[in-house]
């Protein structure tokens, strides 16, 4: 299996539910290690830049206002098949469709307040990690 890194965000709804630790525990119990982390309040410009690929989607403005509605916890995760593993732990985008026991099934309330973000491919993982972290801020865990 390939050692990978992926970008994860605990979104404002989950931060406000005070479940950062519970979500970190799921990462750690499933072979994902935090190699960089920061809590931050995204500016409108940062949220628009991060989600630029969705600019033309009808939900873009709502997505940007949700992502700037409160602090987020941003982390780079490292582990075997980290990108797919994190997506599996997250569950489907719409929490109503997410498998039982996934983060979104347990903590998300709707498709627009869905608790977590996770990169969906190696290219987006590299771009998204670089969006938030300098190389020197990443602490390899092996
Ligand atoms: P994911 O976050 O599972 O990768 P995505 O990349 O398709 O999903 O969309 C990014 C975010 O945009 C998603 O987490 C929540 C929001 N979103 C997606 N589809 C939506 C919809 N139909 N209505 C409202 N928000 C939506
Ligand atoms: Mg996505």
mmCIF file with all atom_site columns, C-alpha atoms and ligand atoms in Angstrom:
data_model
loop_
_atom_site.group_PDB
_atom_site.id
_atom_site.type_symbol
_atom_site.label_atom_id
_atom_site.label_alt_id
_atom_site.label_comp_id
_atom_site.label_asym_id
_atom_site.label_entity_id
_atom_site.label_seq_id
_atom_site.pdbx_PDB_ins_code
_atom_site.Cartn_x
_atom_site.Cartn_y
_atom_site.Cartn_z
_atom_site.occupancy
_atom_site.B_iso_or_equiv
_atom_site.pdbx_formal_charge
_atom_site.auth_seq_id
_atom_site.auth_comp_id
_atom_site.auth_asym_id
_atom_site.auth_atom_id
_atom_site.pdbx_PDB_model_num
ATOM   1   C  CA  . UNK A 1 1   ? 0.000   0.000  0.000   1.00 0.00 ? 1   UNK A CA  1
ATOM   2   C  CA  . UNK A 1 2   ? 1.125   3.520  -0.728  1.00 0.00 ? 2   UNK A CA  1
ATOM   3   C  CA  . UNK A 1 3   ? 1.960   6.018  2.004   1.00 0.00 ? 3   UNK A CA  1
ATOM   4   C  CA  . UNK A 1 4   ? -0.065  9.110  1.130   1.00 0.00 ? 4   UNK A CA  1
ATOM   5   C  CA  . UNK A 1 5   ? -1.054  12.464 2.558   1.00 0.00 ? 5   UNK A CA  1
ATOM   6   C  CA  . UNK A 1 6   ? -4.460  14.068 2.354   1.00 0.00 ? 6   UNK A CA  1
ATOM   7   C  CA  . UNK A 1 7   ? -5.991  17.359 3.426   1.00 0.00 ? 7   UNK A CA  1
ATOM   8   C  CA  . UNK A 1 8   ? -8.802  17.227 5.968   1.00 0.00 ? 8   UNK A CA  1
ATOM   9   C  CA  . UNK A 1 9   ? -10.955 20.055 7.294   1.00 0.00 ? 9   UNK A CA  1
ATOM   10  C  CA  . UNK A 1 10  ? -13.266 19.800 10.280  1.00 0.00 ? 10  UNK A CA  1
ATOM   11  C  CA  . UNK A 1 11  ? -15.936 22.285 9.204   1.00 0.00 ? 11  UNK A CA  1
ATOM   12  C  CA  . UNK A 1 12  ? -17.635 24.986 11.350  1.00 0.00 ? 12  UNK A CA  1
ATOM   13  C  CA  . UNK A 1 13  ? -20.647 22.793 12.229  1.00 0.00 ? 13  UNK A CA  1
ATOM   14  C  CA  . UNK A 1 14  ? -18.489 20.031 13.713  1.00 0.00 ? 14  UNK A CA  1
ATOM   15  C  CA  . UNK A 1 15  ? -16.140 22.488 15.459  1.00 0.00 ? 15  UNK A CA  1
ATOM   16  C  CA  . UNK A 1 16  ? -19.183 24.077 17.064  1.00 0.00 ? 16  UNK A CA  1
ATOM   17  C  CA  . UNK A 1 17  ? -20.442 20.625 18.177  1.00 0.00 ? 17  UNK A CA  1
ATOM   18  C  CA  . UNK A 1 18  ? -17.075 20.213 19.980  1.00 0.00 ? 18  UNK A CA  1
ATOM   19  C  CA  . UNK A 1 19  ? -16.220 16.927 18.272  1.00 0.00 ? 19  UNK A CA  1
ATOM   20  C  CA  . UNK A 1 20  ? -12.687 17.717 17.016  1.00 0.00 ? 20  UNK A CA  1
ATOM   21  C  CA  . UNK A 1 21  ? -11.254 15.131 19.401  1.00 0.00 ? 21  UNK A CA  1
ATOM   22  C  CA  . UNK A 1 22  ? -13.782 12.462 18.454  1.00 0.00 ? 22  UNK A CA  1
ATOM   23  C  CA  . UNK A 1 23  ? -12.997 12.966 14.764  1.00 0.00 ? 23  UNK A CA  1
ATOM   24  C  CA  . UNK A 1 24  ? -9.220  12.890 15.429  1.00 0.00 ? 24  UNK A CA  1
ATOM   25  C  CA  . UNK A 1 25  ? -9.728  9.610  17.348  1.00 0.00 ? 25  UNK A CA  1
ATOM   26  C  CA  . UNK A 1 26  ? -11.361 8.085  14.264  1.00 0.00 ? 26  UNK A CA  1
ATOM   27  C  CA  . UNK A 1 27  ? -8.399  9.127  12.119  1.00 0.00 ? 27  UNK A CA  1
ATOM   28  C  CA  . UNK A 1 28  ? -5.907  7.698  14.611  1.00 0.00 ? 28  UNK A CA  1
ATOM   29  C  CA  . UNK A 1 29  ? -7.795  4.419  15.165  1.00 0.00 ? 29  UNK A CA  1
ATOM   30  C  CA  . UNK A 1 30  ? -7.809  3.902  11.397  1.00 0.00 ? 30  UNK A CA  1
ATOM   31  C  CA  . UNK A 1 31  ? -4.143  4.368  10.616  1.00 0.00 ? 31  UNK A CA  1
ATOM   32  C  CA  . UNK A 1 32  ? -4.126  8.088  9.812   1.00 0.00 ? 32  UNK A CA  1
ATOM   33  C  CA  . UNK A 1 33  ? -1.649  10.352 11.615  1.00 0.00 ? 33  UNK A CA  1
ATOM   34  C  CA  . UNK A 1 34  ? -1.814  14.135 11.867  1.00 0.00 ? 34  UNK A CA  1
ATOM   35  C  CA  . UNK A 1 35  ? 1.350   15.605 10.298  1.00 0.00 ? 35  UNK A CA  1
ATOM   36  C  CA  . UNK A 1 36  ? 0.268   19.269 10.421  1.00 0.00 ? 36  UNK A CA  1
ATOM   37  C  CA  . UNK A 1 37  ? -2.708  21.093 11.921  1.00 0.00 ? 37  UNK A CA  1
ATOM   38  C  CA  . UNK A 1 38  ? -4.075  24.568 12.470  1.00 0.00 ? 38  UNK A CA  1
ATOM   39  C  CA  . UNK A 1 39  ? -7.315  26.066 13.656  1.00 0.00 ? 39  UNK A CA  1
ATOM   40  C  CA  . UNK A 1 40  ? -8.354  29.088 11.671  1.00 0.00 ? 40  UNK A CA  1
ATOM   41  C  CA  . UNK A 1 41  ? -11.178 31.397 10.682  1.00 0.00 ? 41  UNK A CA  1
ATOM   42  C  CA  . UNK A 1 42  ? -11.277 31.303 6.875   1.00 0.00 ? 42  UNK A CA  1
ATOM   43  C  CA  . UNK A 1 43  ? -11.660 34.613 5.071   1.00 0.00 ? 43  UNK A CA  1
ATOM   44  C  CA  . UNK A 1 44  ? -14.107 34.830 2.182   1.00 0.00 ? 44  UNK A CA  1
ATOM   45  C  CA  . UNK A 1 45  ? -11.133 34.962 -0.188  1.00 0.00 ? 45  UNK A CA  1
ATOM   46  C  CA  . UNK A 1 46  ? -9.603  31.799 1.309   1.00 0.00 ? 46  UNK A CA  1
ATOM   47  C  CA  . UNK A 1 47  ? -12.892 29.872 1.154   1.00 0.00 ? 47  UNK A CA  1
ATOM   48  C  CA  . UNK A 1 48  ? -13.498 30.963 -2.452  1.00 0.00 ? 48  UNK A CA  1
ATOM   49  C  CA  . UNK A 1 49  ? -9.941  30.016 -3.405  1.00 0.00 ? 49  UNK A CA  1
ATOM   50  C  CA  . UNK A 1 50  ? -10.073 26.647 -1.697  1.00 0.00 ? 50  UNK A CA  1
ATOM   51  C  CA  . UNK A 1 51  ? -13.363 25.712 -3.392  1.00 0.00 ? 51  UNK A CA  1
ATOM   52  C  CA  . UNK A 1 52  ? -12.581 27.393 -6.750  1.00 0.00 ? 52  UNK A CA  1
ATOM   53  C  CA  . UNK A 1 53  ? -13.402 24.162 -8.633  1.00 0.00 ? 53  UNK A CA  1
ATOM   54  C  CA  . UNK A 1 54  ? -17.055 24.590 -7.508  1.00 0.00 ? 54  UNK A CA  1
ATOM   55  C  CA  . UNK A 1 55  ? -17.317 28.272 -8.563  1.00 0.00 ? 55  UNK A CA  1
ATOM   56  C  CA  . UNK A 1 56  ? -20.016 27.641 -11.158 1.00 0.00 ? 56  UNK A CA  1
ATOM   57  C  CA  . UNK A 1 57  ? -22.141 25.372 -8.939  1.00 0.00 ? 57  UNK A CA  1
ATOM   58  C  CA  . UNK A 1 58  ? -25.454 26.764 -7.662  1.00 0.00 ? 58  UNK A CA  1
ATOM   59  C  CA  . UNK A 1 59  ? -24.472 26.103 -4.036  1.00 0.00 ? 59  UNK A CA  1
ATOM   60  C  CA  . UNK A 1 60  ? -21.118 27.971 -4.242  1.00 0.00 ? 60  UNK A CA  1
ATOM   61  C  CA  . UNK A 1 61  ? -22.172 31.119 -2.362  1.00 0.00 ? 61  UNK A CA  1
ATOM   62  C  CA  . UNK A 1 62  ? -23.855 29.103 0.386   1.00 0.00 ? 62  UNK A CA  1
ATOM   63  C  CA  . UNK A 1 63  ? -20.778 26.892 0.654   1.00 0.00 ? 63  UNK A CA  1
ATOM   64  C  CA  . UNK A 1 64  ? -18.479 29.908 1.048   1.00 0.00 ? 64  UNK A CA  1
ATOM   65  C  CA  . UNK A 1 65  ? -20.723 31.516 3.663   1.00 0.00 ? 65  UNK A CA  1
ATOM   66  C  CA  . UNK A 1 66  ? -20.951 28.255 5.594   1.00 0.00 ? 66  UNK A CA  1
ATOM   67  C  CA  . UNK A 1 67  ? -17.177 27.709 5.514   1.00 0.00 ? 67  UNK A CA  1
ATOM   68  C  CA  . UNK A 1 68  ? -16.601 31.245 6.848   1.00 0.00 ? 68  UNK A CA  1
ATOM   69  C  CA  . UNK A 1 69  ? -19.355 31.028 9.489   1.00 0.00 ? 69  UNK A CA  1
ATOM   70  C  CA  . UNK A 1 70  ? -16.962 29.966 12.263  1.00 0.00 ? 70  UNK A CA  1
ATOM   71  C  CA  . UNK A 1 71  ? -13.554 28.441 12.909  1.00 0.00 ? 71  UNK A CA  1
ATOM   72  C  CA  . UNK A 1 72  ? -12.379 25.331 11.096  1.00 0.00 ? 72  UNK A CA  1
ATOM   73  C  CA  . UNK A 1 73  ? -9.689  22.804 12.039  1.00 0.00 ? 73  UNK A CA  1
ATOM   74  C  CA  . UNK A 1 74  ? -7.386  22.062 9.106   1.00 0.00 ? 74  UNK A CA  1
ATOM   75  C  CA  . UNK A 1 75  ? -5.026  19.077 9.095   1.00 0.00 ? 75  UNK A CA  1
ATOM   76  C  CA  . UNK A 1 76  ? -2.784  17.088 6.811   1.00 0.00 ? 76  UNK A CA  1
ATOM   77  C  CA  . UNK A 1 77  ? -3.128  13.354 7.457   1.00 0.00 ? 77  UNK A CA  1
ATOM   78  C  CA  . UNK A 1 78  ? -0.586  10.704 6.553   1.00 0.00 ? 78  UNK A CA  1
ATOM   79  C  CA  . UNK A 1 79  ? -1.029  6.953  6.227   1.00 0.00 ? 79  UNK A CA  1
ATOM   80  C  CA  . UNK A 1 80  ? -1.387  4.025  3.841   1.00 0.00 ? 80  UNK A CA  1
ATOM   81  C  CA  . UNK A 1 81  ? -3.962  4.970  1.200   1.00 0.00 ? 81  UNK A CA  1
ATOM   82  C  CA  . UNK A 1 82  ? -4.743  8.081  3.255   1.00 0.00 ? 82  UNK A CA  1
ATOM   83  C  CA  . UNK A 1 83  ? -6.863  9.745  0.558   1.00 0.00 ? 83  UNK A CA  1
ATOM   84  C  CA  . UNK A 1 84  ? -9.338  6.883  0.088   1.00 0.00 ? 84  UNK A CA  1
ATOM   85  C  CA  . UNK A 1 85  ? -9.202  5.909  3.770   1.00 0.00 ? 85  UNK A CA  1
ATOM   86  C  CA  . UNK A 1 86  ? -10.215 9.404  4.848   1.00 0.00 ? 86  UNK A CA  1
ATOM   87  C  CA  . UNK A 1 87  ? -13.047 9.502  2.264   1.00 0.00 ? 87  UNK A CA  1
ATOM   88  C  CA  . UNK A 1 88  ? -14.251 6.141  3.589   1.00 0.00 ? 88  UNK A CA  1
ATOM   89  C  CA  . UNK A 1 89  ? -14.236 7.404  7.190   1.00 0.00 ? 89  UNK A CA  1
ATOM   90  C  CA  . UNK A 1 90  ? -16.066 10.603 6.109   1.00 0.00 ? 90  UNK A CA  1
ATOM   91  C  CA  . UNK A 1 91  ? -18.956 8.891  4.287   1.00 0.00 ? 91  UNK A CA  1
ATOM   92  C  CA  . UNK A 1 92  ? -21.015 10.287 1.417   1.00 0.00 ? 92  UNK A CA  1
ATOM   93  C  CA  . UNK A 1 93  ? -21.323 14.049 0.806   1.00 0.00 ? 93  UNK A CA  1
ATOM   94  C  CA  . UNK A 1 94  ? -25.020 13.912 1.751   1.00 0.00 ? 94  UNK A CA  1
ATOM   95  C  CA  . UNK A 1 95  ? -25.175 12.651 5.350   1.00 0.00 ? 95  UNK A CA  1
ATOM   96  C  CA  . UNK A 1 96  ? -28.578 11.044 4.629   1.00 0.00 ? 96  UNK A CA  1
ATOM   97  C  CA  . UNK A 1 97  ? -26.760 8.772  2.173   1.00 0.00 ? 97  UNK A CA  1
ATOM   98  C  CA  . UNK A 1 98  ? -23.660 8.205  4.315   1.00 0.00 ? 98  UNK A CA  1
ATOM   99  C  CA  . UNK A 1 99  ? -23.051 4.692  5.663   1.00 0.00 ? 99  UNK A CA  1
ATOM   100 C  CA  . UNK A 1 100 ? -23.774 4.159  9.352   1.00 0.00 ? 100 UNK A CA  1
ATOM   101 C  CA  . UNK A 1 101 ? -20.731 4.749  11.520  1.00 0.00 ? 101 UNK A CA  1
ATOM   102 C  CA  . UNK A 1 102 ? -19.129 7.313  9.195   1.00 0.00 ? 102 UNK A CA  1
ATOM   103 C  CA  . UNK A 1 103 ? -18.246 10.814 10.392  1.00 0.00 ? 103 UNK A CA  1
ATOM   104 C  CA  . UNK A 1 104 ? -20.934 12.432 8.267   1.00 0.00 ? 104 UNK A CA  1
ATOM   105 C  CA  . UNK A 1 105 ? -23.617 9.941  9.319   1.00 0.00 ? 105 UNK A CA  1
ATOM   106 C  CA  . UNK A 1 106 ? -22.775 10.611 12.964  1.00 0.00 ? 106 UNK A CA  1
ATOM   107 C  CA  . UNK A 1 107 ? -22.055 14.358 13.044  1.00 0.00 ? 107 UNK A CA  1
ATOM   108 C  CA  . UNK A 1 108 ? -23.451 16.060 9.919   1.00 0.00 ? 108 UNK A CA  1
ATOM   109 C  CA  . UNK A 1 109 ? -26.948 17.434 9.622   1.00 0.00 ? 109 UNK A CA  1
ATOM   110 C  CA  . UNK A 1 110 ? -27.284 18.278 5.916   1.00 0.00 ? 110 UNK A CA  1
ATOM   111 C  CA  . UNK A 1 111 ? -25.436 18.278 2.613   1.00 0.00 ? 111 UNK A CA  1
ATOM   112 C  CA  . UNK A 1 112 ? -24.422 21.889 3.138   1.00 0.00 ? 112 UNK A CA  1
ATOM   113 C  CA  . UNK A 1 113 ? -23.272 21.438 6.757   1.00 0.00 ? 113 UNK A CA  1
ATOM   114 C  CA  . UNK A 1 114 ? -21.538 18.104 6.409   1.00 0.00 ? 114 UNK A CA  1
ATOM   115 C  CA  . UNK A 1 115 ? -18.869 18.167 9.127   1.00 0.00 ? 115 UNK A CA  1
ATOM   116 C  CA  . UNK A 1 116 ? -15.709 17.377 7.173   1.00 0.00 ? 116 UNK A CA  1
ATOM   117 C  CA  . UNK A 1 117 ? -13.765 17.906 3.964   1.00 0.00 ? 117 UNK A CA  1
ATOM   118 C  CA  . UNK A 1 118 ? -11.313 15.404 2.498   1.00 0.00 ? 118 UNK A CA  1
ATOM   119 C  CA  . UNK A 1 119 ? -9.222  15.537 -0.673  1.00 0.00 ? 119 UNK A CA  1
ATOM   120 C  CA  . UNK A 1 120 ? -10.574 13.255 -3.405  1.00 0.00 ? 120 UNK A CA  1
ATOM   121 C  CA  . UNK A 1 121 ? -7.414  12.418 -5.438  1.00 0.00 ? 121 UNK A CA  1
ATOM   122 C  CA  . UNK A 1 122 ? -3.604  12.685 -5.266  1.00 0.00 ? 122 UNK A CA  1
ATOM   123 C  CA  . UNK A 1 123 ? -3.587  15.911 -7.323  1.00 0.00 ? 123 UNK A CA  1
ATOM   124 C  CA  . UNK A 1 124 ? -6.188  17.647 -5.155  1.00 0.00 ? 124 UNK A CA  1
ATOM   125 C  CA  . UNK A 1 125 ? -4.454  16.405 -1.992  1.00 0.00 ? 125 UNK A CA  1
ATOM   126 C  CA  . UNK A 1 126 ? -1.140  18.025 -3.059  1.00 0.00 ? 126 UNK A CA  1
ATOM   127 C  CA  . UNK A 1 127 ? -2.843  21.257 -4.090  1.00 0.00 ? 127 UNK A CA  1
ATOM   128 C  CA  . UNK A 1 128 ? -5.001  21.447 -0.952  1.00 0.00 ? 128 UNK A CA  1
ATOM   129 C  CA  . UNK A 1 129 ? -2.142  20.670 1.464   1.00 0.00 ? 129 UNK A CA  1
ATOM   130 C  CA  . UNK A 1 130 ? -0.047  23.383 -0.223  1.00 0.00 ? 130 UNK A CA  1
ATOM   131 C  CA  . UNK A 1 131 ? -3.013  25.785 0.042   1.00 0.00 ? 131 UNK A CA  1
ATOM   132 C  CA  . UNK A 1 132 ? -2.774  25.680 3.847   1.00 0.00 ? 132 UNK A CA  1
ATOM   133 C  CA  . UNK A 1 133 ? 0.720   24.507 4.782   1.00 0.00 ? 133 UNK A CA  1
ATOM   134 C  CA  . UNK A 1 134 ? 4.340   25.267 3.885   1.00 0.00 ? 134 UNK A CA  1
ATOM   135 C  CA  . UNK A 1 135 ? 6.456   22.153 3.265   1.00 0.00 ? 135 UNK A CA  1
ATOM   136 C  CA  . UNK A 1 136 ? 8.418   22.998 6.411   1.00 0.00 ? 136 UNK A CA  1
ATOM   137 C  CA  . UNK A 1 137 ? 5.222   22.779 8.511   1.00 0.00 ? 137 UNK A CA  1
ATOM   138 C  CA  . UNK A 1 138 ? 4.660   19.097 7.618   1.00 0.00 ? 138 UNK A CA  1
ATOM   139 C  CA  . UNK A 1 139 ? 6.095   16.684 10.175  1.00 0.00 ? 139 UNK A CA  1
ATOM   140 C  CA  . UNK A 1 140 ? 6.478   13.222 8.608   1.00 0.00 ? 140 UNK A CA  1
ATOM   141 C  CA  . UNK A 1 141 ? 5.500   10.416 10.973  1.00 0.00 ? 141 UNK A CA  1
ATOM   142 C  CA  . UNK A 1 142 ? 6.644   7.458  8.853   1.00 0.00 ? 142 UNK A CA  1
HETATM 143 P  P1  . LIG B 2 .   ? -17.243 16.340 -0.974  1.00 0.00 ? 1   LIG B P1  1
HETATM 144 O  O1  . LIG B 2 .   ? -17.121 17.358 0.141   1.00 0.00 ? 1   LIG B O1  1
HETATM 145 O  O2  . LIG B 2 .   ? -17.878 15.058 -0.475  1.00 0.00 ? 1   LIG B O2  1
HETATM 146 O  O3  . LIG B 2 .   ? -15.951 16.118 -1.701  1.00 0.00 ? 1   LIG B O3  1
HETATM 147 P  P2  . LIG B 2 .   ? -18.085 17.931 -3.266  1.00 0.00 ? 1   LIG B P2  1
HETATM 148 O  O4  . LIG B 2 .   ? -16.637 18.111 -3.560  1.00 0.00 ? 1   LIG B O4  1
HETATM 149 O  O5  . LIG B 2 .   ? -18.960 17.439 -4.382  1.00 0.00 ? 1   LIG B O5  1
HETATM 150 O  O6  . LIG B 2 .   ? -18.301 16.925 -2.022  1.00 0.00 ? 1   LIG B O6  1
HETATM 151 O  O7  . LIG B 2 .   ? -18.714 19.280 -2.753  1.00 0.00 ? 1   LIG B O7  1
HETATM 152 C  C1  . LIG B 2 .   ? -17.987 20.130 -1.883  1.00 0.00 ? 1   LIG B C1  1
HETATM 153 C  C2  . LIG B 2 .   ? -18.917 20.662 -0.826  1.00 0.00 ? 1   LIG B C2  1
HETATM 154 O  O8  . LIG B 2 .   ? -19.929 21.456 -1.438  1.00 0.00 ? 1   LIG B O8  1
HETATM 155 C  C3  . LIG B 2 .   ? -19.696 19.571 -0.066  1.00 0.00 ? 1   LIG B C3  1
HETATM 156 O  O9  . LIG B 2 .   ? -18.957 19.010 1.000   1.00 0.00 ? 1   LIG B O9  1
HETATM 157 C  C4  . LIG B 2 .   ? -20.868 20.352 0.422   1.00 0.00 ? 1   LIG B C4  1
HETATM 158 C  C5  . LIG B 2 .   ? -21.158 21.291 -0.733  1.00 0.00 ? 1   LIG B C5  1
HETATM 159 N  N1  . LIG B 2 .   ? -22.162 20.671 -1.632  1.00 0.00 ? 1   LIG B N1  1
HETATM 160 C  C6  . LIG B 2 .   ? -21.957 19.712 -2.550  1.00 0.00 ? 1   LIG B C6  1
HETATM 161 N  N2  . LIG B 2 .   ? -23.098 19.391 -3.193  1.00 0.00 ? 1   LIG B N2  1
HETATM 162 C  C7  . LIG B 2 .   ? -24.048 20.192 -2.662  1.00 0.00 ? 1   LIG B C7  1
HETATM 163 C  C8  . LIG B 2 .   ? -25.442 20.350 -2.876  1.00 0.00 ? 1   LIG B C8  1
HETATM 164 N  N3  . LIG B 2 .   ? -26.099 19.636 -3.787  1.00 0.00 ? 1   LIG B N3  1
HETATM 165 N  N4  . LIG B 2 .   ? -26.097 21.280 -2.117  1.00 0.00 ? 1   LIG B N4  1
HETATM 166 C  C9  . LIG B 2 .   ? -25.434 22.017 -1.195  1.00 0.00 ? 1   LIG B C9  1
HETATM 167 N  N5  . LIG B 2 .   ? -24.121 21.920 -0.937  1.00 0.00 ? 1   LIG B N5  1
HETATM 168 C  C10 . LIG B 2 .   ? -23.438 21.022 -1.656  1.00 0.00 ? 1   LIG B C10 1
HETATM 169 MG MG1 . LIG B 2 .   ? -14.841 17.379 -2.887  1.00 0.00 ? 2   LIG B MG1 1
#
